[in-house]
Amino acid sequence: MSTIGDDRLHSTEGSPWMRPFVPRRFLSNGHLQTIVGSFLPRRYSLPEPETQLIEVEAATSARSASFVLCHCHWQPAEVRSERLTMVIVHGLEGSSNSPYVLGNASRAWKAGCNVVRMNMRSCGDGEIFSPSIYHAGRSEDVAMVMAELARTYLIRSFALVGYSMGGNLVLKLAGEMGAHPPGYLKAAVGISPAMDLGISADALHRISNRVY
């Protein structure tokens, strides 16, 4: 199938994102591809983060306010507001200290971005700051993190990167904003988001997936 009106792309068959996946030698099994990366040695080059609590739900007569804890790695103050700020949202049962979050935070930092490692409600070191818990529908929390950082640090551009359930939150937020996102949101990426939460939950209960 050929593309129309763009000479840069000749056909879907020749496009990099459409080429057949070829696993590394000895990693043809899907379970191995999932697990092995967790045991490879990694080095993370990040400066000490600045921690920030951001209120995502106001207090009521029944319970106290809910906050999320963010670990922020800022570029120098004189360029901070101008640099792209990547907000990374972890997945189910993860946190801002999950290896995939730290790895991509390091890459983004080296590329000159500000990096914000966001914990969902009740996750990671932020567990004590929220009486309510996270779930796949709390896309407003991501929006409030961006809005508060934009207000506090005058950040002009954000990119949202979510993994698994975090990917669901990021894409849900993008859909809710539709054609009218805030001017500071430049990109939204969901990595391995669950296409159907019910089917995904059922799959985790299969005997072959008990290891997860």
Coordinates of C-alpha atoms in Angstrom, one line a residue:
M1 CA 0.0 0.0 0.0
S2 CA 1.5 3.3 -1.1
T3 CA 1.3 6.6 0.7
I4 CA -0.2 9.6 -1.0
G5 CA 1.3 13.1 -1.1
D6 CA 4.5 12.4 0.8
D7 CA 7.6 11.4 -1.1
R8 CA 9.5 10.7 2.1
L9 CA 7.5 7.6 2.7
H10 CA 7.3 5.1 -0.2
S11 CA 5.3 2.2 1.3
T12 CA 4.2 0.8 4.6
E13 CA 6.3 -2.4 3.8
G14 CA 9.4 -0.3 3.6
S15 CA 8.7 1.9 6.6
P16 CA 10.8 1.0 9.7
W17 CA 7.7 0.8 12.0
M18 CA 6.1 -1.8 9.7
R19 CA 9.0 -4.2 9.3
P20 CA 8.7 -7.6 10.9
F21 CA 10.0 -7.8 14.4
V22 CA 13.2 -9.9 14.6
P23 CA 14.2 -10.8 18.2
R24 CA 17.8 -11.1 19.4
R25 CA 19.4 -14.5 19.3
F26 CA 18.2 -16.8 22.1
L27 CA 15.3 -14.4 22.9
S28 CA 12.7 -15.7 20.6
N29 CA 10.4 -16.5 23.5
G30 CA 8.0 -13.7 24.5
H31 CA 8.5 -14.4 28.2
L32 CA 12.3 -14.1 27.9
Q33 CA 11.9 -10.8 26.0
T34 CA 9.8 -9.5 28.9
I35 CA 12.0 -10.7 31.8
V36 CA 15.6 -10.6 30.7
G37 CA 15.8 -6.8 30.5
S38 CA 15.1 -6.6 34.2
F39 CA 18.3 -8.5 35.0
L40 CA 20.7 -6.6 32.8
P41 CA 23.1 -4.3 34.6
R42 CA 22.1 -0.6 34.2
R43 CA 23.7 2.7 35.1
Y44 CA 21.6 5.8 35.6
S45 CA 23.2 9.2 35.2
L46 CA 20.8 11.6 37.0
P47 CA 21.4 14.5 39.3
E48 CA 19.8 14.4 42.7
P49 CA 16.1 15.2 42.2
E50 CA 14.1 18.0 43.7
T51 CA 11.0 16.5 45.3
Q52 CA 7.6 18.2 44.9
L53 CA 4.2 17.3 46.3
I54 CA 1.4 18.4 44.0
E55 CA -2.2 18.4 45.2
V56 CA -4.5 16.5 42.9
E57 CA -7.7 16.3 45.0
A58 CA -8.8 18.9 47.5
A59 CA -9.8 17.9 51.1
T60 CA -13.4 17.2 51.9
S61 CA -15.2 16.8 55.2
A62 CA -14.7 13.1 54.9
R63 CA -11.0 12.9 54.1
S64 CA -7.8 14.9 53.7
A65 CA -6.4 16.1 50.4
S66 CA -4.6 13.8 48.0
F67 CA -1.1 14.6 46.7
V68 CA 1.2 12.9 44.3
L69 CA 5.0 12.9 44.8
C70 CA 7.2 14.0 41.8
H71 CA 11.0 13.7 41.5
C72 CA 12.1 16.6 39.4
H73 CA 15.5 16.8 37.6
W74 CA 15.9 20.3 36.4
Q75 CA 18.3 21.7 33.8
P76 CA 20.1 25.0 34.9
A77 CA 17.8 27.7 36.1
E78 CA 18.6 30.1 33.2
V79 CA 17.3 27.6 30.6
R80 CA 14.8 25.6 32.6
S81 CA 11.6 27.2 31.4
E82 CA 12.7 26.9 27.8
R83 CA 13.7 23.2 27.8
L84 CA 11.3 20.4 27.0
T85 CA 10.0 18.9 30.3
M86 CA 9.4 15.1 30.1
V87 CA 6.8 13.8 32.6
I88 CA 7.2 10.1 32.9
V89 CA 4.3 8.1 34.4
H90 CA 5.0 4.5 35.6
G91 CA 2.8 1.5 35.2
L92 CA 0.7 -0.8 37.5
E93 CA 2.6 -1.6 40.7
G94 CA 5.5 0.6 39.6
S95 CA 6.8 3.9 40.9
S96 CA 9.1 6.7 40.0
N97 CA 12.0 4.4 40.8
S98 CA 11.1 1.6 38.4
P99 CA 14.1 0.7 36.2
Y100 CA 12.3 1.7 32.9
V101 CA 11.5 5.1 34.4
L102 CA 15.1 5.7 35.6
G103 CA 16.5 4.5 32.3
N104 CA 14.5 6.8 30.1
A105 CA 14.8 9.7 32.6
S106 CA 18.6 9.4 32.2
R107 CA 18.4 9.5 28.4
A108 CA 16.1 12.5 28.4
W109 CA 18.3 14.3 30.9
K110 CA 21.4 13.7 28.8
A111 CA 19.5 15.1 25.8
G112 CA 19.0 18.3 27.6
C113 CA 15.4 17.9 28.9
N114 CA 14.0 18.6 32.3
V115 CA 12.6 15.3 33.7
V116 CA 9.8 14.7 36.1
R117 CA 9.3 11.2 37.5
M118 CA 5.7 11.2 38.6
N119 CA 4.3 8.8 41.2
M120 CA 0.7 8.0 40.9
R121 CA -1.5 8.3 44.0
S122 CA -0.4 6.0 46.9
C123 CA 2.6 4.7 44.9
G124 CA 6.3 4.7 45.7
D125 CA 7.5 7.1 48.4
G126 CA 4.3 9.1 47.9
E127 CA 2.1 6.4 49.5
I128 CA 1.6 8.4 52.7
F129 CA 0.5 11.6 51.0
S130 CA -2.8 10.2 49.5
P131 CA -5.8 8.6 51.3
S132 CA -7.1 7.7 47.8
I133 CA -5.5 5.2 45.5
Y134 CA -4.5 5.2 41.8
H135 CA -6.5 3.6 39.0
A136 CA -6.6 3.8 35.2
G137 CA -9.1 6.6 35.1
R138 CA -7.1 9.3 37.0
S139 CA -5.9 11.2 33.9
E140 CA -6.7 14.5 35.7
D141 CA -3.8 13.9 38.0
V142 CA -1.4 14.1 35.1
A143 CA -3.0 17.3 33.9
M144 CA -2.7 18.8 37.4
V145 CA 1.0 18.0 37.6
M146 CA 1.6 19.7 34.3
A147 CA -0.5 22.8 35.3
E148 CA 1.3 23.2 38.6
L149 CA 4.8 22.8 37.2
A150 CA 3.9 25.3 34.4
R151 CA 2.7 27.8 37.0
T152 CA 5.5 27.3 39.5
Y153 CA 8.5 27.0 37.1
L154 CA 7.1 28.8 34.0
I155 CA 7.6 25.6 31.9
R156 CA 6.6 26.3 28.3
S157 CA 6.7 22.8 26.8
F158 CA 5.8 19.3 28.1
A159 CA 6.0 15.8 26.7
L160 CA 4.1 13.1 28.5
V161 CA 5.4 9.5 28.5
G162 CA 3.4 6.8 30.1
Y163 CA 4.1 3.1 30.5
S164 CA 1.4 0.4 30.7
M165 CA -1.3 1.9 33.0
G166 CA 0.6 5.1 32.9
G167 CA 0.2 4.9 29.1
N168 CA -3.5 4.6 29.5
L169 CA -3.6 7.7 31.7
V170 CA -1.5 9.7 29.2
L171 CA -3.6 8.7 26.1
K172 CA -6.9 9.1 28.0
L173 CA -5.8 12.7 28.9
A174 CA -4.9 13.4 25.3
G175 CA -8.3 12.2 24.2
E176 CA -10.1 14.3 26.8
M177 CA -8.2 17.4 25.6
G178 CA -9.0 16.6 22.0
A179 CA -8.3 19.4 19.6
H180 CA -7.8 22.0 22.3
P181 CA -4.8 20.9 24.5
P182 CA -3.0 23.5 26.6
G183 CA -0.3 25.3 24.6
Y184 CA 2.5 23.8 26.7
L185 CA 1.6 20.2 25.8
K186 CA 3.7 19.2 22.8
A187 CA 3.7 15.4 22.8
A188 CA 2.0 12.4 24.4
V189 CA 3.4 8.9 24.2
G190 CA 1.8 5.7 25.5
I191 CA 4.2 2.7 25.7
S192 CA 2.5 -0.8 26.0
P193 CA -0.8 0.6 27.2
A194 CA -3.5 -2.0 27.9
M195 CA -6.0 -1.9 25.0
D196 CA -8.7 -3.6 27.0
L197 CA -8.3 -3.6 30.8
G198 CA -10.7 -6.5 31.4
I199 CA -9.0 -8.9 29.0
S200 CA -5.6 -7.8 30.2
A201 CA -6.6 -8.5 33.8
D202 CA -7.9 -11.9 32.9
A203 CA -4.7 -12.7 31.0
L204 CA -2.6 -12.1 34.1
H205 CA -4.5 -15.0 35.8
R206 CA -3.5 -17.5 33.2
I207 CA -1.1 -20.2 34.6
S208 CA 1.6 -19.2 32.0
N209 CA 1.5 -15.6 33.3
R210 CA 1.7 -16.4 37.1
V211 CA 5.4 -15.4 37.1
Y212 CA 4.3 -11.7 36.6

